[in-house]
Every structure is written in C-alpha cells, then in structure tokens.
Amino acid sequence: MDLGIAGRKAIICASSKGLGKACAMELANEGVEIVINGRTPDSLEATAEEIRNATGTVVTTVACDVTTAEGRTQLLAACPDPDILVNNAGGPPPGNFRDWEGEEWHKALEANMVTPILLTKAVIDGMISRKFGRVVNITSGAVKAPISILGLSNGARSGLTGFVAGLAREVAANNVTVNNLLPGPFETDRLTATLESAAKKNGTTLDEEWTKRRSSNPSKRFGKPDEFGAACAFLCSTRAGFITGQNWLLDGGSYPGTF
Ligand code: NAP
C-alpha cells in the first residue's frame, strides 16, 4: 500500500530508541524526511546513521530534552513546518503514590501532557493552512487499563487524552488528524525497566516477571517495535485521513473489553 507521504516532513520526539525509533524508521521507509530526537547524542547519531543506511532518507538529529522549553525550541527550529508530529517522551517512573509530592506530579504532567500539547500548538496552525497534518501521540495502554505502579503515567496521559479528544474534532475539516497510539507491552528498554520494578516490588526475579507478563498476554508474546512503527506510519498516511480522535490499543489482545 502506498501511504502517500513520500517527501513529507516529520518530527519524531524521543526517537533514538524503542517505539519512537520504530516510528521514525517506518516513516523514513515511506520516504518522509525526518527529525529525530533523544537526550544522548551517541545513541541518537547511531540511530540516525542506521535509518539513513536503511532508507536513504534525510535524517536530522536534535539532541535535547523534549520536556524542556529549550528542547522544544531546538526541535521546532530544525523543522518549523512539519507535516507530521509524533509526540513521545520517556515514561514517568513507577512507584507508590504515597511517595510522590507535587514535584513528581508536575514533572510527569510536563513530560507526558504539557509537552505534547505545546508542540502540537506550535505546528497545528501550519498544518491547517497547508490542509494536511498528522499528529500521533504515543501514550500507553495504561490510559484504558491503569497499572497501579504507574500512577503518574495513568494520570498525566489521561489528561492528554482528554485534550486530544476535543482538539481532533476542531481541526478535522482541514485534513489534520490527531490520534493516540496506546502501547501494551513492547520489547524495549522501558519494558525491562518496568518489569525490574515489578520484580523488586513482588520479591521475584526479572526473568520470572518477564515470563509471567508474556504468558498472561493472549498472544503469548510481547509486541515488536516495528509493529508499532507500522501502525504509526499508517495513521500518518493519506489513507488514514478519516481516522481522528482515536485511541488505538496495540496490546496483543490484553485489554479484555469488547470496545
Ligand atoms: P525506551 O525504549 O526507553 O526509549 C525511550 C526513548 O526516548 C529513547 O530514545 C530516549 O533517549 C528518549 N527519551 C526519553 N526521555 C526523553 C526526553 N525527555 N527528551 C528526549 N528524548 C527522550 O522507551 P519506549 O518503550 O520506546 O517507550 C516510549 C513511550 O511509550 C514511553 O513514554 C513509555 O512509557 C511508553 N510506553 C511503553 C511501553 C512499552 O512496553 N515499551 C508500554 C506502554 C507505554 P534518551 O534516553 O537518550 O533521551
């Protein structure tokens, strides 16, 4: 299927590893010129080189913390008029809500709610005027089925989800769509960190948590990042122009509800 986005420009936040990287790779595969981002210059440059070699597309790197105003300014300077924006940042740490004060909550809100909203605000009017735009937010399956040790994530991402539901309808007539992708367990560094934390809490080993989580999923496996990237590229495509304001769960069937 031709996704119809060759030659488009995209900013993919937090994309030197994991799900963001997979989104960047799939968009690059479609001939999109991409700006990728991460805080660690070495891994960011290595990923840029890998994507250039694999796809031949133009890859610009911006090493910065996307959750800061300076970081966002740098990203937008590298690509002031993107056709596609993939919002992403590291997830908040797991823990017990009794240990969190305002500082922890504000940090989570800044990273996983305010940052994507401000980046969207910066680019969406340009998308509207060009009559094409795709915004995809990487959130979490925890928005639909909360994970108790990820309370900061459950809360902050739900706030973003509520905002997106309203915005999507406001801009839909301009061929600008705004959607959320909700990962279940995907094989990335983040999953390892979450399972390490669960092992500590439960007095088990990482291997035990890994096996338990995998076998509890209906598909009996974890998601592969390239499967996530493919869904992202489709949502960014011309083919997905009638899909907006949606929350796509990619979890191997783990969420038990009918809807
Ligand atoms: P990951 O494998 O840990 O990769 C995170 C990427 O984001 C890295 O490239 C990291 O590079 C970059 N990054 C982190 N914080 C950043 C910041 N403040 N500014 C710029 N770049 C930043 O994580 P992932 O599994 O891809 O997860 C992506 C998002 O999906 C996270 O919010 C995570 O909580 C959520 N999620 C993941 C899963 C899963 O199973 N994997 C499930 C549900 C939700 P640097 O460290 O160099 O900055």
mmCIF file of C-alpha atoms and ligand atoms in Angstrom:
data_model
loop_
_atom_site.group_PDB
_atom_site.id
_atom_site.type_symbol
_atom_site.label_atom_id
_atom_site.label_comp_id
_atom_site.label_asym_id
_atom_site.label_seq_id
_atom_site.Cartn_x
_atom_site.Cartn_y
_atom_site.Cartn_z
ATOM 1 C CA MET A 1 0.000 0.000 0.000
ATOM 2 C CA ASP A 2 1.375 3.411 -0.929
ATOM 3 C CA LEU A 3 0.920 5.567 2.148
ATOM 4 C CA GLY A 4 1.167 8.732 0.052
ATOM 5 C CA ILE A 5 3.539 10.628 2.332
ATOM 6 C CA ALA A 6 6.863 10.491 0.454
ATOM 7 C CA GLY A 7 8.543 13.897 0.628
ATOM 8 C CA ARG A 8 6.579 14.963 3.729
ATOM 9 C CA LYS A 9 8.457 16.267 6.786
ATOM 10 C CA ALA A 10 8.168 14.801 10.271
ATOM 11 C CA ILE A 11 9.367 15.471 13.786
ATOM 12 C CA ILE A 12 9.503 12.313 15.873
ATOM 13 C CA CYS A 13 10.211 13.099 19.520
ATOM 14 C CA ALA A 14 12.193 10.767 21.772
ATOM 15 C CA SER A 15 13.137 8.535 18.871
ATOM 16 C CA SER A 16 16.721 7.365 19.332
ATOM 17 C CA LYS A 17 15.441 4.059 20.771
ATOM 18 C CA GLY A 18 12.353 1.967 21.288
ATOM 19 C CA LEU A 19 8.927 2.874 19.952
ATOM 20 C CA GLY A 20 9.901 6.359 18.783
ATOM 21 C CA LYS A 21 12.773 4.921 16.781
ATOM 22 C CA ALA A 22 10.448 2.356 15.201
ATOM 23 C CA CYS A 23 8.055 5.145 14.157
ATOM 24 C CA ALA A 24 10.979 7.093 12.683
ATOM 25 C CA MET A 25 12.193 4.054 10.745
ATOM 26 C CA GLU A 26 8.758 3.311 9.267
ATOM 27 C CA LEU A 27 8.182 6.941 8.261
ATOM 28 C CA ALA A 28 11.657 7.049 6.704
ATOM 29 C CA ASN A 29 10.799 3.840 4.825
ATOM 30 C CA GLU A 30 7.898 5.761 3.297
ATOM 31 C CA GLY A 31 10.246 8.497 2.069
ATOM 32 C CA VAL A 32 9.427 11.020 4.804
ATOM 33 C CA GLU A 33 12.226 13.456 5.754
ATOM 34 C CA ILE A 34 12.627 13.078 9.477
ATOM 35 C CA VAL A 35 13.933 14.915 12.514
ATOM 36 C CA ILE A 36 14.765 12.535 15.315
ATOM 37 C CA ASN A 37 15.499 13.287 18.930
ATOM 38 C CA GLY A 38 16.924 11.927 22.178
ATOM 39 C CA ARG A 39 18.984 13.337 25.029
ATOM 40 C CA THR A 40 22.045 11.147 24.485
ATOM 41 C CA PRO A 41 23.994 12.274 21.411
ATOM 42 C CA ASP A 42 25.807 8.968 20.811
ATOM 43 C CA SER A 43 22.719 6.759 20.585
ATOM 44 C CA LEU A 44 20.897 9.451 18.625
ATOM 45 C CA GLU A 45 23.645 9.678 15.988
ATOM 46 C CA ALA A 46 23.913 5.884 15.773
ATOM 47 C CA THR A 47 20.169 5.641 15.113
ATOM 48 C CA ALA A 48 20.308 8.414 12.516
ATOM 49 C CA GLU A 49 23.055 6.558 10.664
ATOM 50 C CA GLU A 50 21.117 3.277 10.851
ATOM 51 C CA ILE A 51 17.979 4.917 9.398
ATOM 52 C CA ARG A 52 19.927 6.731 6.649
ATOM 53 C CA ASN A 53 21.637 3.484 5.635
ATOM 54 C CA ALA A 54 18.389 1.526 5.674
ATOM 55 C CA THR A 55 16.204 4.047 3.840
ATOM 56 C CA GLY A 56 18.342 6.697 2.146
ATOM 57 C CA THR A 57 16.100 9.419 3.544
ATOM 58 C CA VAL A 58 17.143 12.759 5.041
ATOM 59 C CA VAL A 59 17.591 12.409 8.809
ATOM 60 C CA THR A 60 18.304 15.422 11.028
ATOM 61 C CA THR A 61 19.209 14.934 14.671
ATOM 62 C CA VAL A 62 18.364 17.202 17.594
ATOM 63 C CA ALA A 63 19.941 16.113 20.867
ATOM 64 C CA CYS A 64 17.831 17.698 23.586
ATOM 65 C CA ASP A 65 15.355 17.081 26.354
ATOM 66 C CA VAL A 66 11.948 17.441 24.693
ATOM 67 C CA THR A 67 10.287 18.085 28.045
ATOM 68 C CA THR A 68 12.044 21.471 28.364
ATOM 69 C CA ALA A 69 11.122 24.717 26.613
ATOM 70 C CA GLU A 70 14.673 24.963 25.214
ATOM 71 C CA GLY A 71 14.485 21.435 23.844
ATOM 72 C CA ARG A 72 11.184 22.089 22.115
ATOM 73 C CA THR A 73 12.553 25.316 20.611
ATOM 74 C CA GLN A 74 15.526 23.409 19.186
ATOM 75 C CA LEU A 75 13.293 20.741 17.683
ATOM 76 C CA LEU A 76 10.994 23.283 16.059
ATOM 77 C CA ALA A 77 13.975 25.251 14.727
ATOM 78 C CA ALA A 78 15.144 22.102 12.924
ATOM 79 C CA CYS A 79 11.721 21.670 11.298
ATOM 80 C CA PRO A 80 9.409 24.670 11.756
ATOM 81 C CA ASP A 81 6.660 23.393 9.448
ATOM 82 C CA PRO A 82 6.304 19.626 9.881
ATOM 83 C CA ASP A 83 3.502 17.741 8.150
ATOM 84 C CA ILE A 84 3.740 15.024 10.782
ATOM 85 C CA LEU A 85 4.401 15.275 14.506
ATOM 86 C CA VAL A 86 4.914 12.183 16.632
ATOM 87 C CA ASN A 87 4.842 13.150 20.301
ATOM 88 C CA ASN A 88 6.772 10.949 22.659
ATOM 89 C CA ALA A 89 8.926 11.182 25.792
ATOM 90 C CA GLY A 90 10.189 8.791 28.400
ATOM 91 C CA GLY A 91 7.513 7.480 30.727
ATOM 92 C CA PRO A 92 7.363 8.583 34.373
ATOM 93 C CA PRO A 93 8.954 6.307 36.972
ATOM 94 C CA PRO A 94 6.864 3.607 38.640
ATOM 95 C CA GLY A 95 6.185 3.768 42.360
ATOM 96 C CA ASN A 96 3.693 4.199 45.159
ATOM 97 C CA PHE A 97 1.584 7.357 45.023
ATOM 98 C CA ARG A 98 2.148 7.891 48.745
ATOM 99 C CA ASP A 99 5.769 8.702 47.948
ATOM 100 C CA TRP A 100 5.002 11.334 45.303
ATOM 101 C CA GLU A 101 4.783 15.039 46.047
ATOM 102 C CA GLY A 102 3.802 17.908 43.765
ATOM 103 C CA GLU A 103 7.259 17.882 42.168
ATOM 104 C CA GLU A 104 6.863 14.340 40.830
ATOM 105 C CA TRP A 105 3.362 15.054 39.542
ATOM 106 C CA HIS A 106 4.406 18.274 37.820
ATOM 107 C CA LYS A 107 7.315 16.506 36.144
ATOM 108 C CA ALA A 108 5.027 13.780 34.798
ATOM 109 C CA LEU A 109 2.477 16.314 33.606
ATOM 110 C CA GLU A 110 5.188 18.352 31.884
ATOM 111 C CA ALA A 111 6.621 15.307 30.087
ATOM 112 C CA ASN A 112 3.510 13.365 29.164
ATOM 113 C CA MET A 113 0.797 16.011 28.860
ATOM 114 C CA VAL A 114 2.071 19.585 28.555
ATOM 115 C CA THR A 115 4.980 18.855 26.189
ATOM 116 C CA PRO A 116 2.864 17.157 23.507
ATOM 117 C CA ILE A 117 0.198 19.843 23.829
ATOM 118 C CA LEU A 118 2.728 22.680 23.391
ATOM 119 C CA LEU A 119 4.415 21.029 20.420
ATOM 120 C CA THR A 120 1.039 20.428 18.814
ATOM 121 C CA LYS A 121 0.096 24.055 19.410
ATOM 122 C CA ALA A 122 3.306 25.175 17.703
ATOM 123 C CA VAL A 123 2.693 23.223 14.489
ATOM 124 C CA ILE A 124 -1.024 22.732 14.035
ATOM 125 C CA ASP A 125 -1.942 26.074 12.502
ATOM 126 C CA GLY A 126 0.664 25.498 9.769
ATOM 127 C CA MET A 127 -0.854 22.079 9.137
ATOM 128 C CA ILE A 128 -4.300 23.632 8.917
ATOM 129 C CA SER A 129 -3.146 26.235 6.412
ATOM 130 C CA ARG A 130 -1.452 23.559 4.252
ATOM 131 C CA LYS A 131 -4.533 21.305 4.529
ATOM 132 C CA PHE A 132 -2.526 18.305 5.646
ATOM 133 C CA GLY A 133 -1.360 17.328 9.088
ATOM 134 C CA ARG A 134 -0.932 14.234 11.202
ATOM 135 C CA VAL A 135 -0.299 14.302 14.940
ATOM 136 C CA VAL A 136 0.259 10.998 16.697
ATOM 137 C CA ASN A 137 0.791 10.829 20.446
ATOM 138 C CA ILE A 138 2.465 7.805 21.954
ATOM 139 C CA THR A 139 0.593 7.306 25.226
ATOM 140 C CA SER A 140 0.013 3.969 26.950
ATOM 141 C CA GLY A 141 -2.388 1.084 27.369
ATOM 142 C CA ALA A 142 -2.478 2.332 30.976
ATOM 143 C CA VAL A 143 -4.869 5.068 29.790
ATOM 144 C CA LYS A 144 -7.525 2.372 29.232
ATOM 145 C CA ALA A 145 -6.477 -0.130 31.876
ATOM 146 C CA PRO A 146 -4.474 1.591 34.628
ATOM 147 C CA ILE A 147 -1.358 -0.119 36.009
ATOM 148 C CA SER A 148 -1.191 0.703 39.719
ATOM 149 C CA ILE A 149 2.585 1.191 39.971
ATOM 150 C CA LEU A 150 2.423 3.594 37.002
ATOM 151 C CA GLY A 151 0.072 6.107 38.651
ATOM 152 C CA LEU A 152 1.995 9.107 37.301
ATOM 153 C CA SER A 153 1.613 7.748 33.783
ATOM 154 C CA ASN A 154 -2.062 6.818 34.248
ATOM 155 C CA GLY A 155 -2.870 10.346 35.382
ATOM 156 C CA ALA A 156 -0.761 12.514 33.071
ATOM 157 C CA ARG A 157 -1.579 10.600 29.902
ATOM 158 C CA SER A 158 -5.289 10.610 30.647
ATOM 159 C CA GLY A 159 -5.111 14.408 30.736
ATOM 160 C CA LEU A 160 -3.527 14.460 27.276
ATOM 161 C CA THR A 161 -6.148 12.011 26.011
ATOM 162 C CA GLY A 162 -8.979 14.265 27.126
ATOM 163 C CA PHE A 163 -7.418 17.278 25.434
ATOM 164 C CA VAL A 164 -6.844 15.401 22.169
ATOM 165 C CA ALA A 165 -10.468 14.265 22.037
ATOM 166 C CA GLY A 166 -11.581 17.885 21.814
ATOM 167 C CA LEU A 167 -8.803 19.158 19.542
ATOM 168 C CA ALA A 168 -9.246 16.386 16.959
ATOM 169 C CA ARG A 169 -12.799 17.488 16.189
ATOM 170 C CA GLU A 170 -11.785 21.128 15.984
ATOM 171 C CA VAL A 171 -9.207 20.598 13.222
ATOM 172 C CA ALA A 172 -10.675 17.623 11.321
ATOM 173 C CA ALA A 173 -12.197 19.689 8.499
ATOM 174 C CA ASN A 174 -8.683 20.750 7.444
ATOM 175 C CA ASN A 175 -7.369 17.238 6.775
ATOM 176 C CA VAL A 176 -5.495 17.410 10.060
ATOM 177 C CA THR A 177 -5.865 14.345 12.271
ATOM 178 C CA VAL A 178 -4.833 13.829 15.879
ATOM 179 C CA ASN A 179 -4.688 10.315 17.292
ATOM 180 C CA ASN A 180 -3.139 8.415 20.153
ATOM 181 C CA LEU A 181 -1.310 5.096 19.997
ATOM 182 C CA LEU A 182 -1.558 3.102 23.227
ATOM 183 C CA PRO A 183 1.241 0.554 23.568
ATOM 184 C CA GLY A 184 0.760 -2.539 25.654
ATOM 185 C CA PRO A 185 3.980 -4.422 26.418
ATOM 186 C CA PHE A 186 6.574 -3.903 23.670
ATOM 187 C CA GLU A 187 10.113 -5.221 23.763
ATOM 188 C CA THR A 188 12.045 -2.063 24.623
ATOM 189 C CA ASP A 189 14.299 -0.748 27.405
ATOM 190 C CA ARG A 190 11.228 0.787 29.031
ATOM 191 C CA LEU A 191 9.556 -2.618 29.390
ATOM 192 C CA THR A 192 12.671 -4.043 31.019
ATOM 193 C CA ALA A 193 12.735 -1.146 33.490
ATOM 194 C CA THR A 194 9.043 -1.608 34.329
ATOM 195 C CA LEU A 195 9.483 -5.351 34.883
ATOM 196 C CA GLU A 196 12.587 -4.765 37.033
ATOM 197 C CA SER A 197 10.498 -2.522 39.233
ATOM 198 C CA ALA A 198 7.705 -5.098 39.425
ATOM 199 C CA ALA A 199 10.275 -7.757 40.391
ATOM 200 C CA LYS A 200 11.546 -5.569 43.222
ATOM 201 C CA LYS A 201 8.007 -4.936 44.464
ATOM 202 C CA ASN A 202 6.959 -8.604 44.236
ATOM 203 C CA GLY A 203 10.200 -10.144 45.512
ATOM 204 C CA THR A 204 10.672 -12.040 42.235
ATOM 205 C CA THR A 205 13.356 -12.057 39.529
ATOM 206 C CA LEU A 206 13.287 -10.164 36.242
ATOM 207 C CA ASP A 207 13.075 -13.491 34.390
ATOM 208 C CA GLU A 208 10.027 -14.511 36.410
ATOM 209 C CA GLU A 209 8.281 -11.202 35.740
ATOM 210 C CA TRP A 210 9.202 -11.431 32.040
ATOM 211 C CA THR A 211 7.689 -14.938 31.757
ATOM 212 C CA LYS A 212 4.616 -14.037 33.829
ATOM 213 C CA ARG A 213 3.838 -10.950 31.763
ATOM 214 C CA ARG A 214 4.422 -12.679 28.421
ATOM 215 C CA SER A 215 2.294 -15.708 29.259
ATOM 216 C CA SER A 216 -0.544 -13.540 30.594
ATOM 217 C CA ASN A 217 -0.900 -11.856 27.194
ATOM 218 C CA PRO A 218 -3.402 -13.576 24.825
ATOM 219 C CA SER A 219 -0.788 -13.509 22.058
ATOM 220 C CA LYS A 220 1.784 -15.131 24.417
ATOM 221 C CA ARG A 221 4.411 -12.655 23.357
ATOM 222 C CA PHE A 222 5.424 -9.021 23.566
ATOM 223 C CA GLY A 223 4.909 -6.544 20.782
ATOM 224 C CA LYS A 224 7.753 -5.847 18.377
ATOM 225 C CA PRO A 225 8.638 -2.176 17.950
ATOM 226 C CA ASP A 226 8.361 -2.422 14.140
ATOM 227 C CA GLU A 227 4.707 -3.451 14.541
ATOM 228 C CA PHE A 228 4.170 -0.253 16.478
ATOM 229 C CA GLY A 229 6.035 1.809 13.869
ATOM 230 C CA ALA A 230 3.854 0.394 11.095
ATOM 231 C CA ALA A 231 0.656 1.477 12.889
ATOM 232 C CA CYS A 232 2.131 4.937 13.357
ATOM 233 C CA ALA A 233 3.094 5.258 9.683
ATOM 234 C CA PHE A 234 -0.414 4.223 8.652
ATOM 235 C CA LEU A 235 -2.028 6.822 10.917
ATOM 236 C CA CYS A 236 0.295 9.415 9.364
ATOM 237 C CA SER A 237 -0.664 8.402 5.844
ATOM 238 C CA THR A 238 -3.070 9.933 3.361
ATOM 239 C CA ARG A 239 -5.053 6.659 3.683
ATOM 240 C CA ALA A 240 -5.901 7.423 7.304
ATOM 241 C CA GLY A 241 -7.431 10.837 6.686
ATOM 242 C CA PHE A 242 -10.849 9.824 8.093
ATOM 243 C CA ILE A 243 -9.405 8.454 11.340
ATOM 244 C CA THR A 244 -9.141 11.074 14.063
ATOM 245 C CA GLY A 245 -9.580 11.450 17.800
ATOM 246 C CA GLN A 246 -8.947 7.742 18.255
ATOM 247 C CA ASN A 247 -7.075 5.747 20.861
ATOM 248 C CA TRP A 248 -5.562 2.701 19.213
ATOM 249 C CA LEU A 249 -4.591 -0.003 21.632
ATOM 250 C CA LEU A 250 -1.705 -2.182 20.444
ATOM 251 C CA ASP A 251 -1.544 -4.851 23.106
ATOM 252 C CA GLY A 252 -1.904 -8.323 21.597
ATOM 253 C CA GLY A 253 -5.481 -8.551 22.885
ATOM 254 C CA SER A 254 -4.592 -7.923 26.517
ATOM 255 C CA TYR A 255 -7.406 -5.442 27.221
ATOM 256 C CA PRO A 256 -10.400 -7.668 27.945
ATOM 257 C CA GLY A 257 -13.269 -5.366 26.924
ATOM 258 C CA THR A 258 -15.427 -5.649 23.794
ATOM 259 C CA PHE A 259 -14.833 -1.972 22.958
HETATM 260 P P1 NAP B 1 12.592 3.435 25.571
HETATM 261 O O1 NAP B 1 12.892 2.187 24.846
HETATM 262 O O2 NAP B 1 13.118 3.628 26.955
HETATM 263 O O3 NAP B 1 13.042 4.650 24.629
HETATM 264 C C1 NAP B 1 12.838 5.953 25.047
HETATM 265 C C2 NAP B 1 13.425 6.890 24.018
HETATM 266 O O4 NAP B 1 13.059 8.223 24.342
HETATM 267 C C3 NAP B 1 14.937 6.885 23.951
HETATM 268 O O5 NAP B 1 15.332 7.179 22.627
HETATM 269 C C4 NAP B 1 15.311 8.040 24.895
HETATM 270 O O6 NAP B 1 16.599 8.522 24.594
HETATM 271 C C5 NAP B 1 14.213 9.025 24.528
HETATM 272 N N1 NAP B 1 13.870 9.970 25.585
HETATM 273 C C6 NAP B 1 13.449 9.674 26.840
HETATM 274 N N2 NAP B 1 13.196 10.813 27.512
HETATM 275 C C7 NAP B 1 13.446 11.828 26.652
HETATM 276 C C8 NAP B 1 13.379 13.240 26.769
HETATM 277 N N3 NAP B 1 12.987 13.816 27.905
HETATM 278 N N4 NAP B 1 13.702 14.006 25.711
HETATM 279 C C9 NAP B 1 14.087 13.428 24.546
HETATM 280 N N5 NAP B 1 14.191 12.100 24.386
HETATM 281 C C10 NAP B 1 13.869 11.311 25.433
HETATM 282 O O7 NAP B 1 11.004 3.632 25.742
HETATM 283 P P2 NAP B 1 9.802 3.047 24.833
HETATM 284 O O8 NAP B 1 9.486 1.687 25.283
HETATM 285 O O9 NAP B 1 10.099 3.310 23.411
HETATM 286 O O10 NAP B 1 8.599 3.952 25.339
HETATM 287 C C11 NAP B 1 8.179 5.110 24.659
HETATM 288 C C12 NAP B 1 6.977 5.664 25.426
HETATM 289 O O11 NAP B 1 5.937 4.679 25.424
HETATM 290 C C13 NAP B 1 7.298 5.957 26.882
HETATM 291 O O12 NAP B 1 6.598 7.095 27.304
HETATM 292 C C14 NAP B 1 6.768 4.730 27.595
HETATM 293 O O13 NAP B 1 6.422 4.986 28.930
HETATM 294 C C15 NAP B 1 5.541 4.406 26.745
HETATM 295 N N6 NAP B 1 5.128 3.011 26.877
HETATM 296 C C16 NAP B 1 5.940 1.989 26.536
HETATM 297 C C17 NAP B 1 5.515 0.665 26.678
HETATM 298 C C18 NAP B 1 6.390 -0.495 26.312
HETATM 299 O O14 NAP B 1 6.043 -1.640 26.591
HETATM 300 N N7 NAP B 1 7.531 -0.311 25.718
HETATM 301 C C19 NAP B 1 4.232 0.421 27.173
HETATM 302 C C20 NAP B 1 3.414 1.475 27.497
HETATM 303 C C21 NAP B 1 3.861 2.776 27.349
HETATM 304 P P3 NAP B 1 17.495 9.271 25.733
HETATM 305 O O15 NAP B 1 17.361 8.455 26.987
HETATM 306 O O16 NAP B 1 18.858 9.321 25.161
HETATM 307 O O17 NAP B 1 16.884 10.629 25.880
#
